[in-house]
Amino acid sequence: MSDFPRDLSGLSSPELVRLLLDATNPPPSTDVERVEFFDFKARVFVTLADRDENPAASRFAARARADRDRLLAQIEDQRGGGL
């Protein structure tokens, strides 16, 4: 289980960005860590998009979800079709 916070609603935009930057140091090294990172990244950008009505943040969130889903599918394929 990741150490990323679940509730991001009480954090300021700069705090969210700092958490996202901290999540890359050290960079995720396994596929599972990358899935957790992309899930967290999506949640950060959804929070920013909702708060600021920012279409760019919405696009970044969608891309992070797509990256997460691609990795999940890859993990499932490597495990023979079942998580």
Coordinates of C-alpha atoms in Angstrom, one line a residue:
M1 CA 0.0 0.0 0.0
S2 CA 1.3 3.4 -0.9
D3 CA 2.1 6.2 1.6
F4 CA 0.3 8.8 -0.5
P5 CA -2.5 10.6 1.4
R6 CA -6.0 9.7 0.4
D7 CA -7.7 13.0 1.3
L8 CA -6.2 15.9 -0.6
S9 CA -9.0 18.3 -0.1
G10 CA -7.5 20.3 2.7
L11 CA -4.2 20.9 1.0
S12 CA -3.3 24.1 -0.9
S13 CA -2.2 24.0 -4.5
P14 CA 1.4 24.5 -3.6
E15 CA 1.2 21.7 -1.0
L16 CA -0.3 19.4 -3.7
V17 CA 2.5 20.2 -6.1
R18 CA 5.1 19.7 -3.4
L19 CA 3.6 16.2 -2.6
L20 CA 3.7 15.3 -6.3
L21 CA 7.3 16.4 -6.6
D22 CA 8.2 14.5 -3.4
A23 CA 6.5 11.4 -4.8
T24 CA 9.1 11.3 -7.6
N25 CA 12.1 11.3 -5.2
P26 CA 13.2 8.6 -5.5
P27 CA 11.3 7.7 -8.6
P28 CA 9.0 4.7 -8.5
S29 CA 11.0 1.7 -9.6
T30 CA 8.5 -1.1 -10.0
D31 CA 5.3 -1.4 -12.0
V32 CA 3.3 -1.5 -8.8
E33 CA 4.9 1.6 -7.5
R34 CA 4.3 3.3 -10.8
V35 CA 0.6 2.4 -10.7
E36 CA 0.4 3.9 -7.3
F37 CA 2.2 7.0 -8.4
F38 CA 0.0 7.5 -11.5
D39 CA -3.1 7.0 -9.3
F40 CA -1.8 9.6 -6.9
K41 CA -0.9 12.0 -9.7
A42 CA -4.4 11.7 -11.2
R43 CA -5.9 12.5 -7.8
V44 CA -3.7 15.5 -7.4
F45 CA -4.6 16.9 -10.8
V46 CA -8.3 16.1 -10.3
T47 CA -8.2 18.1 -7.0
L48 CA -6.4 21.0 -8.8
A49 CA -8.9 20.8 -11.7
D50 CA -11.9 20.9 -9.4
R51 CA -10.6 23.6 -7.3
D52 CA -9.4 25.9 -10.1
E53 CA -11.7 24.8 -12.9
N54 CA -8.5 24.2 -14.8
P55 CA -8.9 22.3 -18.1
A56 CA -5.1 21.6 -18.3
A57 CA -5.2 19.9 -14.9
S58 CA -8.1 17.8 -16.1
R59 CA -6.1 16.7 -19.1
F60 CA -3.1 15.8 -16.9
A61 CA -5.4 13.8 -14.6
A62 CA -6.8 11.9 -17.6
R63 CA -3.3 11.1 -18.9
A64 CA -2.2 9.9 -15.5
R65 CA -5.3 7.6 -15.3
A66 CA -4.5 6.3 -18.8
D67 CA -0.9 5.6 -17.7
R68 CA -2.1 3.8 -14.6
D69 CA -4.6 1.7 -16.6
R70 CA -2.0 0.8 -19.1
L71 CA 0.4 -0.4 -16.4
L72 CA -2.4 -2.3 -14.7
A73 CA -3.2 -4.1 -18.0
Q74 CA 0.5 -4.9 -18.4
I75 CA 0.7 -6.3 -14.9
E76 CA -2.4 -8.4 -15.5
D77 CA -0.9 -9.7 -18.8
Q78 CA 2.3 -10.6 -17.1
R79 CA 0.4 -12.6 -14.4
G80 CA -1.5 -14.5 -17.0
G81 CA -4.7 -12.5 -17.1
G82 CA -5.6 -12.3 -13.4
L83 CA -4.6 -9.8 -10.7

